[in-house]
Amino acid sequence: MATTRGQRFINSLRDGRNVWLDGQRIKDITIHPAFKGTLDTISRLFDSLDDPNIRSTVGFQTSNGFYAHNAFLVPSDKEDLLRRREAFSCWAEETHGVMSRLSEYARSLVTGWYADRDTFTCYDPQFADKITRYYEKARDQDLFLTTALLDPQIDRSRRPGQQSHPDAVLRIVKETDEGVVVRGAKMIATAGPYTHDFVIFPYMRLQEDEKALAHLLIVPANLPGLHIQCRESFASSHQTSHPLSANYEEMDAVLFFDDVLVPWDRVFLNGSPEGVWKLRMNPTANALAFHQTVVRLLSKLEFTAGVGFALAESIGVNGFLHVQEKLGELITQVESIQALLLTSEFQSFRTEAGTIIPAMPPIETARNLGTRYYPRAIDILQMIGAGGFMQVPSSPEEMDGALGGFMETYFAGKDIAAQDKVRLFKLAWDLIGSPLGSRHELYERFYSGDPVRNYANQYLYADKDELSGIMNRFWQAHYGSKGDADIERALTGQPIH
């Protein structure tokens, strides 16, 4: 029997990588209980690209007849953009939006840089050739990619280049004929233990005296000297009690670089703070990658809303006005994100390179709202279930035990059998109260960066002319031309006389 695509992915992870958990180096992550449920899920998703029934939804056919994931599809028209969304939706719905790093995000960044490859040749003449070769390799070999962009939280009051310890921030310490030697650390590498390559670049804007920190590297996970340090595992082996934790625990990790030699073909930019910042802010890469995050957010909010409806119905409170208001809020969340997603696609436009990308303002709005929507959705579920979350046995299997008769009576719901109600509340608790659930609330608040700064940036970079013009026209109609001068002074920070 031929090896499936998913099994090939699993086999590829036995490559000598240094994954550390609980103080021990994991010899084979593919059989370790902390990773097995998640890897089984990813394996099934990879197999969808070989399933004749859905592979054209998830992927596109390359010139050699191979189906590649649509995250690698460079959209040349609006239909291609919708095909990308369909692929993201397919995997997000399979995992209920709970798995945020299924490689599509980092793959989309690479696809965007490839589409805009000529933009960066002024910073490295070989950039276009390098990114083309890498894009084709990642596309045709099903490479799983993730990002690690942040510096360790050692002293946030200092700039990256001013840390007290010279190795606090990832930097290039030597250049050789083979490549660059890097030392330091990066976080937070979600899906780090089972990625093939890490996309590494600075998240902050660097200054000219911080050139040693200014690089774009795509680092193989099994390079000597690279250590993948995992946080505590939130995986569960109990499917019925913790169905999300058992299948969707995408581990987070910190990367330690102990003089790692990164080959030149994986060094895409080097020593250019301006070039790295232009890459970090590249509209094509960001639009394609952020588009995926909104698709996934929508699936997660839909799933959370569904759980909320089921909770309310199970205990007969869905007829109460104050509960209906909360359930209506969950619907408002879903409809708002969906409307913003569709608007971004409707307002899509063609870049100078000929790529169709979604409009960023609706995407940024959706991402900013998501940092508040999801914690609020979890809050609503807590208020609906309330003390009922404490009124369930340690596992649904106890229903068959000595006290099963009591449980059938006292754990039953309005129109739901006791066993199903216990399973429902266990699922909801896994979403809102388990270690995995707590991690997800934290993730949704901060995965896109500082939410305060992101909201401020939406104001700073918005096209405000139309909104300001409305007020200016009102001012002129009611107060005359002097108002225009006063407004101009106010907008430029000058005193109004």
Tab-separated table of C-alpha atoms in Angstrom:
chain	number	residue	atom	x	y	z
A	1	MET	CA	0.000	0.000	0.000
A	2	ALA	CA	1.300	3.447	-0.930
A	3	THR	CA	2.245	5.796	1.879
A	4	THR	CA	-0.353	8.514	2.339
A	5	ARG	CA	0.565	12.185	2.293
A	6	GLY	CA	-0.270	12.470	5.970
A	7	GLN	CA	1.949	9.522	6.833
A	8	ARG	CA	4.788	11.018	4.813
A	9	PHE	CA	4.445	14.148	6.922
A	10	ILE	CA	4.656	12.081	10.113
A	11	ASN	CA	7.675	10.146	8.838
A	12	SER	CA	9.464	13.361	7.873
A	13	LEU	CA	9.528	14.479	11.514
A	14	ARG	CA	11.958	11.698	12.428
A	15	ASP	CA	14.860	13.869	11.310
A	16	GLY	CA	16.997	14.288	14.409
A	17	ARG	CA	15.425	17.537	15.596
A	18	ASN	CA	16.036	18.640	19.190
A	19	VAL	CA	12.631	18.910	20.863
A	20	TRP	CA	12.640	19.383	24.636
A	21	LEU	CA	9.716	18.792	26.999
A	22	ASP	CA	9.724	18.411	30.791
A	23	GLY	CA	13.506	18.608	30.834
A	24	GLN	CA	13.933	15.677	28.460
A	25	ARG	CA	14.864	15.525	24.790
A	26	ILE	CA	12.084	13.763	22.914
A	27	LYS	CA	13.608	11.085	20.694
A	28	ASP	CA	10.521	10.629	18.514
A	29	ILE	CA	7.728	13.191	18.782
A	30	THR	CA	5.487	11.161	16.454
A	31	ILE	CA	4.745	8.616	19.193
A	32	HIS	CA	4.913	10.886	22.235
A	33	PRO	CA	1.502	11.394	23.935
A	34	ALA	CA	2.005	15.160	24.114
A	35	PHE	CA	1.976	15.360	20.296
A	36	LYS	CA	0.212	12.268	18.979
A	37	GLY	CA	-3.368	13.572	18.975
A	38	THR	CA	-2.350	16.785	17.227
A	39	LEU	CA	-0.201	14.980	14.666
A	40	ASP	CA	-3.038	12.568	13.907
A	41	THR	CA	-5.249	15.587	13.200
A	42	ILE	CA	-2.667	17.232	10.931
A	43	SER	CA	-2.054	13.946	9.149
A	44	ARG	CA	-5.752	13.697	8.276
A	45	LEU	CA	-5.736	17.266	7.004
A	46	PHE	CA	-2.734	16.554	4.781
A	47	ASP	CA	-4.536	13.506	3.390
A	48	SER	CA	-7.333	15.784	2.163
A	49	LEU	CA	-5.040	16.890	-0.660
A	50	ASP	CA	-5.153	13.360	-2.045
A	51	ASP	CA	-8.904	12.883	-1.539
A	52	PRO	CA	-10.600	13.223	-4.973
A	53	ASN	CA	-13.741	14.561	-3.280
A	54	ILE	CA	-12.161	17.609	-1.651
A	55	ARG	CA	-8.628	18.065	-2.986
A	56	SER	CA	-9.770	20.689	-5.501
A	57	THR	CA	-11.260	22.639	-2.581
A	58	VAL	CA	-8.125	22.470	-0.469
A	59	GLY	CA	-5.505	22.697	-3.198
A	60	PHE	CA	-4.587	23.472	-6.772
A	61	GLN	CA	-2.889	21.361	-9.386
A	62	THR	CA	0.664	22.338	-10.278
A	63	SER	CA	2.246	21.853	-13.689
A	64	ASN	CA	3.475	18.390	-12.690
A	65	GLY	CA	-0.013	17.231	-11.642
A	66	PHE	CA	0.719	17.524	-7.924
A	67	TYR	CA	-1.948	19.040	-5.672
A	68	ALA	CA	-0.491	21.804	-3.497
A	69	HIS	CA	-2.334	23.589	-0.729
A	70	ASN	CA	-4.082	26.786	-1.772
A	71	ALA	CA	-1.991	28.768	0.734
A	72	PHE	CA	0.638	28.548	-2.027
A	73	LEU	CA	-1.780	29.812	-4.678
A	74	VAL	CA	-0.814	33.272	-5.966
A	75	PRO	CA	-4.231	34.797	-6.691
A	76	SER	CA	-4.414	36.284	-10.166
A	77	ASP	CA	-8.154	36.992	-9.976
A	78	LYS	CA	-10.912	37.181	-7.386
A	79	GLU	CA	-11.844	33.540	-7.943
A	80	ASP	CA	-8.349	32.513	-6.804
A	81	LEU	CA	-8.808	34.588	-3.665
A	82	LEU	CA	-12.062	32.783	-2.927
A	83	ARG	CA	-10.354	29.440	-3.533
A	84	ARG	CA	-7.809	30.347	-0.885
A	85	ARG	CA	-10.625	31.175	1.528
A	86	GLU	CA	-12.372	27.870	0.809
A	87	ALA	CA	-9.191	25.950	1.625
A	88	PHE	CA	-8.687	27.864	4.867
A	89	SER	CA	-12.338	27.330	5.792
A	90	CYS	CA	-12.118	23.609	5.108
A	91	TRP	CA	-9.263	23.045	7.541
A	92	ALA	CA	-10.592	25.562	10.081
A	93	GLU	CA	-13.991	23.896	10.143
A	94	GLU	CA	-12.379	20.478	10.542
A	95	THR	CA	-10.576	21.785	13.645
A	96	HIS	CA	-13.332	24.225	14.761
A	97	GLY	CA	-10.919	27.144	14.505
A	98	VAL	CA	-9.039	25.851	17.545
A	99	MET	CA	-5.813	25.150	15.644
A	100	SER	CA	-4.431	28.508	14.617
A	101	ARG	CA	-1.139	27.431	13.047
A	102	LEU	CA	-1.790	24.743	10.470
A	103	SER	CA	1.004	26.180	8.319
A	104	GLU	CA	-1.313	28.269	6.130
A	105	TYR	CA	-0.259	31.552	7.749
A	106	ALA	CA	3.495	31.157	7.231
A	107	ARG	CA	2.939	29.571	3.822
A	108	SER	CA	0.928	32.654	2.843
A	109	LEU	CA	3.755	34.947	3.923
A	110	VAL	CA	6.169	33.049	1.683
A	111	THR	CA	3.657	33.141	-1.157
A	112	GLY	CA	3.269	36.903	-0.778
A	113	TRP	CA	7.012	37.519	-0.758
A	114	TYR	CA	7.348	35.290	-3.814
A	115	ALA	CA	4.612	37.250	-5.603
A	116	ASP	CA	6.416	40.527	-4.751
A	117	ARG	CA	9.922	39.108	-5.101
A	118	ASP	CA	11.273	41.881	-7.324
A	119	THR	CA	10.489	44.438	-4.621
A	120	PHE	CA	13.324	43.199	-2.421
A	121	THR	CA	16.149	42.792	-4.926
A	122	CYS	CA	17.378	46.280	-4.019
A	123	TYR	CA	18.218	44.882	-0.585
A	124	ASP	CA	19.624	41.583	-1.874
A	125	PRO	CA	20.093	40.972	-5.629
A	126	GLN	CA	19.607	37.222	-5.050
A	127	PHE	CA	16.330	37.593	-3.155
A	128	ALA	CA	14.057	36.845	-6.110
A	129	ASP	CA	15.956	33.694	-7.086
A	130	LYS	CA	16.180	32.452	-3.512
A	131	ILE	CA	12.535	33.001	-2.645
A	132	THR	CA	11.438	31.424	-5.928
A	133	ARG	CA	13.433	28.270	-5.255
A	134	TYR	CA	12.209	28.081	-1.690
A	135	TYR	CA	8.576	28.764	-2.586
A	136	GLU	CA	8.614	25.972	-5.163
A	137	LYS	CA	10.285	23.562	-2.753
A	138	ALA	CA	7.865	24.322	0.087
A	139	ARG	CA	4.896	24.047	-2.279
A	140	ASP	CA	5.930	20.796	-3.950
A	141	GLN	CA	7.253	19.057	-0.831
A	142	ASP	CA	4.330	19.905	1.481
A	143	LEU	CA	6.610	21.707	3.900
A	144	PHE	CA	4.966	22.663	7.177
A	145	LEU	CA	5.989	26.213	8.150
A	146	THR	CA	5.557	28.377	11.209
A	147	THR	CA	6.875	31.709	12.414
A	148	ALA	CA	8.999	32.730	15.402
A	149	LEU	CA	9.203	36.519	15.406
A	150	LEU	CA	9.362	37.779	18.988
A	151	ASP	CA	12.346	38.310	21.241
A	152	PRO	CA	12.400	36.767	24.725
A	153	GLN	CA	10.764	38.883	27.426
A	154	ILE	CA	13.932	39.800	29.319
A	155	ASP	CA	13.866	43.585	29.528
A	156	ARG	CA	11.074	45.172	27.539
A	157	SER	CA	12.213	48.665	28.582
A	158	ARG	CA	15.274	48.372	26.313
A	159	ARG	CA	15.556	48.173	22.551
A	160	PRO	CA	16.573	44.835	21.011
A	161	GLY	CA	20.130	46.028	20.447
A	162	GLN	CA	20.489	47.386	23.985
A	163	GLN	CA	19.797	44.261	26.026
A	164	SER	CA	22.231	43.620	28.887
A	165	HIS	CA	23.013	40.116	27.634
A	166	PRO	CA	24.518	40.102	24.121
A	167	ASP	CA	22.719	36.871	23.207
A	168	ALA	CA	19.284	37.962	24.415
A	169	VAL	CA	18.151	38.659	20.840
A	170	LEU	CA	18.856	36.446	17.858
A	171	ARG	CA	21.830	37.846	15.978
A	172	ILE	CA	24.352	36.877	13.361
A	173	VAL	CA	27.723	36.319	15.000
A	174	LYS	CA	29.704	35.117	11.995
A	175	GLU	CA	29.537	34.753	8.218
A	176	THR	CA	31.197	31.797	6.509
A	177	ASP	CA	31.348	30.374	3.002
A	178	GLU	CA	28.514	27.997	3.946
A	179	GLY	CA	26.192	30.521	5.563
A	180	VAL	CA	25.641	32.641	8.669
A	181	VAL	CA	26.082	31.547	12.273
A	182	VAL	CA	23.273	32.787	14.535
A	183	ARG	CA	23.033	32.881	18.312
A	184	GLY	CA	20.172	33.860	20.607
A	185	ALA	CA	16.493	32.969	20.934
A	186	LYS	CA	13.099	33.523	19.372
A	187	MET	CA	9.538	32.994	20.559
A	188	ILE	CA	6.687	32.059	20.286
A	189	ALA	CA	6.938	29.190	17.816
A	190	THR	CA	3.426	27.767	17.785
A	191	ALA	CA	3.558	24.289	16.204
A	192	GLY	CA	7.339	24.434	16.589
A	193	PRO	CA	7.960	20.784	17.490
A	194	TYR	CA	6.447	19.502	14.242
A	195	THR	CA	7.251	22.230	11.757
A	196	HIS	CA	9.726	21.636	8.945
A	197	ASP	CA	10.997	25.225	8.742
A	198	PHE	CA	10.848	28.322	10.928
A	199	VAL	CA	10.292	31.717	9.296
A	200	ILE	CA	12.448	34.117	11.338
A	201	PHE	CA	12.609	37.909	11.137
A	202	PRO	CA	12.420	40.824	13.611
A	203	TYR	CA	8.953	41.946	14.618
A	204	MET	CA	10.110	45.403	15.767
A	205	ARG	CA	11.511	48.081	13.512
A	206	LEU	CA	15.287	48.078	13.929
A	207	GLN	CA	17.706	50.976	13.798
A	208	GLU	CA	20.815	51.214	11.643
A	209	ASP	CA	23.067	50.293	14.569
A	210	GLU	CA	21.150	47.000	14.965
A	211	LYS	CA	22.153	45.476	11.623
A	212	ALA	CA	23.316	42.221	13.217
A	213	LEU	CA	19.686	41.616	14.220
A	214	ALA	CA	18.207	42.484	10.808
A	215	HIS	CA	17.651	39.318	8.801
A	216	LEU	CA	15.076	37.087	7.167
A	217	LEU	CA	15.936	33.456	7.718
A	218	ILE	CA	13.945	30.321	6.969
A	219	VAL	CA	15.527	27.780	9.280
A	220	PRO	CA	15.166	23.989	9.026
A	221	ALA	CA	13.982	22.569	12.359
A	222	ASN	CA	16.679	19.897	12.483
A	223	LEU	CA	19.763	22.095	12.157
A	224	PRO	CA	22.511	21.252	14.692
A	225	GLY	CA	22.467	23.591	17.658
A	226	LEU	CA	18.783	24.513	17.348
A	227	HIS	CA	16.809	23.541	20.450
A	228	ILE	CA	12.998	23.606	20.474
A	229	GLN	CA	11.991	24.173	24.103
A	230	CYS	CA	8.305	23.357	24.669
A	231	ARG	CA	5.977	24.739	27.288
A	232	GLU	CA	3.926	22.424	29.487
A	233	SER	CA	1.746	20.111	27.428
A	234	PHE	CA	-2.012	20.616	27.544
A	235	ALA	CA	-2.732	17.430	25.614
A	236	SER	CA	-5.215	14.946	27.061
A	237	SER	CA	-5.610	11.255	26.403
A	238	HIS	CA	-9.279	11.352	27.407
A	239	GLN	CA	-11.294	11.959	24.249
A	240	THR	CA	-14.722	12.160	25.876
A	241	SER	CA	-13.728	14.462	28.731
A	242	HIS	CA	-11.361	16.713	26.781
A	243	PRO	CA	-12.137	16.343	23.060
A	244	LEU	CA	-10.357	19.578	22.112
A	245	SER	CA	-7.274	19.001	24.246
A	246	ALA	CA	-6.986	15.459	22.945
A	247	ASN	CA	-6.872	16.458	19.276
A	248	TYR	CA	-5.933	20.132	18.852
A	249	GLU	CA	-3.080	20.880	21.282
A	250	GLU	CA	-0.731	22.824	19.025
A	251	MET	CA	2.326	23.184	21.195
A	252	ASP	CA	4.114	26.512	21.680
A	253	ALA	CA	7.896	26.670	21.950
A	254	VAL	CA	10.886	28.942	22.404
A	255	LEU	CA	13.804	28.448	20.026
A	256	PHE	CA	17.367	28.443	21.377
A	257	PHE	CA	20.033	29.001	18.717
A	258	ASP	CA	23.399	27.737	19.949
A	259	ASP	CA	25.655	28.929	17.102
A	260	VAL	CA	23.423	27.502	14.404
A	261	LEU	CA	24.818	27.556	10.877
A	262	VAL	CA	22.053	28.657	8.502
A	263	PRO	CA	22.946	27.959	4.833
A	264	TRP	CA	23.100	30.923	2.470
A	265	ASP	CA	20.152	29.631	0.459
A	266	ARG	CA	18.045	30.116	3.616
A	267	VAL	CA	19.329	33.648	4.228
A	268	PHE	CA	17.009	35.930	2.273
A	269	LEU	CA	17.901	39.299	3.791
A	270	ASN	CA	20.927	40.146	5.901
A	271	GLY	CA	22.051	43.325	7.649
A	272	SER	CA	19.345	45.611	6.267
A	273	PRO	CA	16.976	47.106	8.874
A	274	GLU	CA	15.118	48.969	6.141
A	275	GLY	CA	14.763	45.895	3.949
A	276	VAL	CA	13.556	43.712	6.815
A	277	TRP	CA	10.986	46.328	7.840
A	278	LYS	CA	9.725	46.623	4.249
A	279	LEU	CA	9.386	42.850	4.194
A	280	ARG	CA	7.603	42.829	7.565
A	281	MET	CA	5.123	45.444	6.275
A	282	ASN	CA	4.769	44.043	2.748
A	283	PRO	CA	1.105	44.529	1.750
A	284	THR	CA	0.864	41.395	-0.394
A	285	ALA	CA	2.282	38.971	2.165
A	286	ASN	CA	0.347	40.532	5.036
A	287	ALA	CA	-2.953	40.652	3.181
A	288	LEU	CA	-2.719	36.989	2.132
A	289	ALA	CA	-1.624	35.809	5.592
A	290	PHE	CA	-4.001	37.976	7.626
A	291	HIS	CA	-6.872	36.896	5.379
A	292	GLN	CA	-6.308	33.359	6.649
A	293	THR	CA	-6.415	34.473	10.288
A	294	VAL	CA	-9.848	36.042	9.795
A	295	VAL	CA	-11.194	32.895	8.127
A	296	ARG	CA	-9.999	30.866	11.095
A	297	LEU	CA	-11.397	33.371	13.608
A	298	LEU	CA	-14.791	33.130	11.945
A	299	SER	CA	-14.824	29.334	12.292
A	300	LYS	CA	-13.843	29.594	15.946
A	301	LEU	CA	-16.566	32.114	16.752
A	302	GLU	CA	-19.126	29.985	14.898
A	303	PHE	CA	-18.121	26.941	16.938
A	304	THR	CA	-18.191	28.900	20.195
A	305	ALA	CA	-21.634	30.287	19.372
A	306	GLY	CA	-22.900	26.780	18.634
A	307	VAL	CA	-21.641	25.563	21.988
A	308	GLY	CA	-23.370	28.512	23.668
A	309	PHE	CA	-26.685	27.727	21.994
A	310	ALA	CA	-26.458	24.075	23.029
A	311	LEU	CA	-25.644	24.978	26.637
A	312	ALA	CA	-28.613	27.327	26.900
A	313	GLU	CA	-31.001	24.815	25.343
A	314	SER	CA	-29.753	21.946	27.497
A	315	ILE	CA	-30.804	23.651	30.729
A	316	GLY	CA	-33.834	25.476	29.357
A	317	VAL	CA	-32.624	29.046	29.714
A	318	ASN	CA	-32.751	29.979	26.041
A	319	GLY	CA	-36.205	31.480	26.614
A	320	PHE	CA	-34.935	34.018	29.142
A	321	LEU	CA	-34.494	37.527	27.777
A	322	HIS	CA	-31.091	38.171	29.368
A	323	VAL	CA	-29.777	34.874	27.950
A	324	GLN	CA	-31.225	35.630	24.517
A	325	GLU	CA	-29.383	38.943	24.603
A	326	LYS	CA	-26.093	37.116	25.220
A	327	LEU	CA	-26.797	34.549	22.512
A	328	GLY	CA	-27.673	37.392	20.171
A	329	GLU	CA	-24.298	38.928	20.943
A	330	LEU	CA	-22.602	35.705	19.823
A	331	ILE	CA	-24.526	35.894	16.554
A	332	THR	CA	-23.543	39.545	16.154
A	333	GLN	CA	-19.899	38.561	16.527
A	334	VAL	CA	-20.179	35.912	13.821
A	335	GLU	CA	-22.095	38.146	11.411
A	336	SER	CA	-19.690	41.064	11.938
A	337	ILE	CA	-16.555	39.027	11.217
A	338	GLN	CA	-18.192	37.347	8.245
A	339	ALA	CA	-19.249	40.715	6.827
A	340	LEU	CA	-15.733	42.107	7.223
A	341	LEU	CA	-14.243	39.017	5.581
A	342	LEU	CA	-16.583	39.281	2.604
A	343	THR	CA	-15.962	43.023	2.355
A	344	SER	CA	-12.209	42.490	2.237
A	345	GLU	CA	-12.714	40.148	-0.706
A	346	PHE	CA	-15.250	42.399	-2.426
A	347	GLN	CA	-12.807	45.323	-2.164
A	348	SER	CA	-9.839	43.243	-3.322
A	349	PHE	CA	-7.494	44.895	-5.795
A	350	ARG	CA	-4.575	44.137	-8.086
A	351	THR	CA	-1.048	45.007	-6.975
A	352	GLU	CA	1.630	46.358	-9.299
A	353	ALA	CA	2.954	42.801	-9.575
A	354	GLY	CA	-0.453	41.607	-10.775
A	355	THR	CA	-1.533	39.789	-7.612
A	356	ILE	CA	-5.102	40.112	-6.347
A	357	ILE	CA	-5.123	40.750	-2.586
A	358	PRO	CA	-7.956	41.429	-0.143
A	359	ALA	CA	-8.423	44.947	1.205
A	360	MET	CA	-6.574	45.428	4.479
A	361	PRO	CA	-8.866	47.835	6.409
A	362	PRO	CA	-11.680	45.252	6.835
A	363	ILE	CA	-9.119	42.576	7.703
A	364	GLU	CA	-7.437	44.761	10.290
A	365	THR	CA	-10.837	45.641	11.739
A	366	ALA	CA	-11.773	41.968	12.032
A	367	ARG	CA	-8.457	41.068	13.662
A	368	ASN	CA	-8.764	43.923	16.139
A	369	LEU	CA	-12.343	42.993	16.999
A	370	GLY	CA	-11.283	39.380	17.451
A	371	THR	CA	-9.016	40.315	20.358
A	372	ARG	CA	-12.154	41.446	22.205
A	373	TYR	CA	-14.786	39.217	20.673
A	374	TYR	CA	-13.327	35.872	21.650
A	375	PRO	CA	-12.690	36.655	25.355
A	376	ARG	CA	-16.218	38.057	25.483
A	377	ALA	CA	-17.612	34.887	23.863
A	378	ILE	CA	-15.882	32.777	26.506
A	379	ASP	CA	-17.304	35.073	29.184
A	380	ILE	CA	-20.801	34.514	27.787
A	381	LEU	CA	-20.389	30.731	27.874
A	382	GLN	CA	-19.287	30.951	31.506
A	383	MET	CA	-22.357	32.991	32.415
A	384	ILE	CA	-24.712	30.594	30.652
A	385	GLY	CA	-23.307	27.382	32.118
A	386	ALA	CA	-22.433	28.996	35.471
A	387	GLY	CA	-22.286	26.466	38.315
A	388	GLY	CA	-23.316	23.703	35.959
A	389	PHE	CA	-19.678	23.336	34.951
A	390	MET	CA	-18.973	22.186	38.509
A	391	GLN	CA	-21.911	19.748	38.425
A	392	VAL	CA	-20.462	17.057	36.206
A	393	PRO	CA	-18.598	13.856	37.062
A	394	SER	CA	-14.887	13.528	36.376
A	395	SER	CA	-15.633	11.565	33.199
A	396	PRO	CA	-18.746	10.575	31.216
A	397	GLU	CA	-17.832	6.920	31.760
A	398	GLU	CA	-18.911	7.247	35.398
A	399	MET	CA	-22.494	7.245	34.134
A	400	ASP	CA	-22.154	3.464	33.853
A	401	GLY	CA	-20.927	3.116	37.437
A	402	ALA	CA	-22.572	2.418	40.780
A	403	LEU	CA	-24.183	5.856	40.981
A	404	GLY	CA	-25.383	5.812	37.398
A	405	GLY	CA	-29.041	5.829	38.408
A	406	PHE	CA	-28.648	9.019	40.405
A	407	MET	CA	-26.664	10.593	37.620
A	408	GLU	CA	-29.331	9.790	35.031
A	409	THR	CA	-31.755	11.840	37.113
A	410	TYR	CA	-29.671	14.699	38.429
A	411	PHE	CA	-27.395	15.314	35.460
A	412	ALA	CA	-30.190	15.295	32.892
A	413	GLY	CA	-31.191	18.451	31.042
A	414	LYS	CA	-34.424	19.920	29.712
A	415	ASP	CA	-34.622	17.802	26.583
A	416	ILE	CA	-31.296	16.009	26.718
A	417	ALA	CA	-30.194	12.764	28.360
A	418	ALA	CA	-27.776	12.963	31.264
A	419	GLN	CA	-24.879	11.367	29.398
A	420	ASP	CA	-25.132	13.780	26.475
A	421	LYS	CA	-25.478	16.768	28.773
A	422	VAL	CA	-22.355	15.710	30.680
A	423	ARG	CA	-20.470	15.403	27.391
A	424	LEU	CA	-21.694	18.847	26.315
A	425	PHE	CA	-20.558	20.500	29.530
A	426	LYS	CA	-17.225	18.682	29.319
A	427	LEU	CA	-16.742	20.036	25.795
A	428	ALA	CA	-17.646	23.557	26.894
A	429	TRP	CA	-15.281	23.336	29.868
A	430	ASP	CA	-12.472	22.216	27.561
A	431	LEU	CA	-13.156	25.386	25.576
A	432	ILE	CA	-13.373	27.839	28.476
A	433	GLY	CA	-11.724	26.389	31.592
A	434	SER	CA	-9.120	23.781	30.728
A	435	PRO	CA	-5.431	24.664	30.341
A	436	LEU	CA	-5.962	24.515	26.571
A	437	GLY	CA	-8.963	26.809	26.830
A	438	SER	CA	-7.059	29.332	28.934
A	439	ARG	CA	-4.199	29.256	26.465
A	440	HIS	CA	-6.611	30.035	23.629
A	441	GLU	CA	-8.118	33.023	25.378
A	442	LEU	CA	-4.607	34.402	25.887
A	443	TYR	CA	-3.703	33.569	22.289
A	444	GLU	CA	-6.675	35.396	20.792
A	445	ARG	CA	-5.903	38.495	22.843
A	446	PHE	CA	-2.273	38.786	21.775
A	447	TYR	CA	-1.389	36.629	18.746
A	448	SER	CA	-1.593	39.591	16.365
A	449	GLY	CA	0.511	41.812	18.602
A	450	ASP	CA	-0.237	44.431	21.228
A	451	PRO	CA	-4.000	45.093	20.845
A	452	VAL	CA	-3.652	48.675	22.101
A	453	ARG	CA	-0.990	49.456	19.514
A	454	ASN	CA	-2.960	47.670	16.794
A	455	TYR	CA	-6.042	49.779	17.452
A	456	ALA	CA	-3.887	52.914	17.483
A	457	ASN	CA	-2.228	51.871	14.221
A	458	GLN	CA	-5.604	51.450	12.604
A	459	TYR	CA	-6.209	55.128	13.319
A	460	LEU	CA	-2.704	56.266	12.381
A	461	TYR	CA	-2.610	54.498	9.008
A	462	ALA	CA	-6.260	54.878	8.029
A	463	ASP	CA	-7.325	57.058	5.111
A	464	LYS	CA	-9.061	59.716	7.194
A	465	ASP	CA	-9.663	62.260	4.415
A	466	GLU	CA	-13.245	61.223	3.728
A	467	LEU	CA	-14.272	61.254	7.398
A	468	SER	CA	-12.484	64.538	8.044
A	469	GLY	CA	-14.054	65.979	4.904
A	470	ILE	CA	-17.548	65.349	6.255
A	471	MET	CA	-16.811	67.443	9.299
A	472	ASN	CA	-14.945	70.083	7.278
A	473	ARG	CA	-17.913	70.557	4.949
A	474	PHE	CA	-20.241	70.923	7.918
A	475	TRP	CA	-17.875	73.460	9.489
A	476	GLN	CA	-17.642	75.537	6.339
A	477	ALA	CA	-21.398	75.477	5.798
A	478	HIS	CA	-22.087	76.725	9.317
A	479	TYR	CA	-19.025	78.790	10.283
A	480	GLY	CA	-17.443	79.878	7.014
A	481	SER	CA	-13.884	79.690	5.725
A	482	LYS	CA	-12.255	80.688	9.045
A	483	GLY	CA	-13.238	77.284	10.307
A	484	ASP	CA	-11.082	75.635	7.668
A	485	ALA	CA	-8.012	77.441	8.971
A	486	ASP	CA	-8.864	76.553	12.561
A	487	ILE	CA	-9.319	72.928	11.639
A	488	GLU	CA	-6.038	72.919	9.732
A	489	ARG	CA	-4.240	74.346	12.762
A	490	ALA	CA	-5.821	71.723	15.000
A	491	LEU	CA	-4.836	68.919	12.689
A	492	THR	CA	-1.231	70.151	12.584
A	493	GLY	CA	-0.988	70.770	16.315
A	494	GLN	CA	-0.960	74.591	16.080
A	495	PRO	CA	-2.918	76.812	18.503
A	496	ILE	CA	-6.321	78.031	17.376
A	497	HIS	CA	-6.763	81.808	17.694
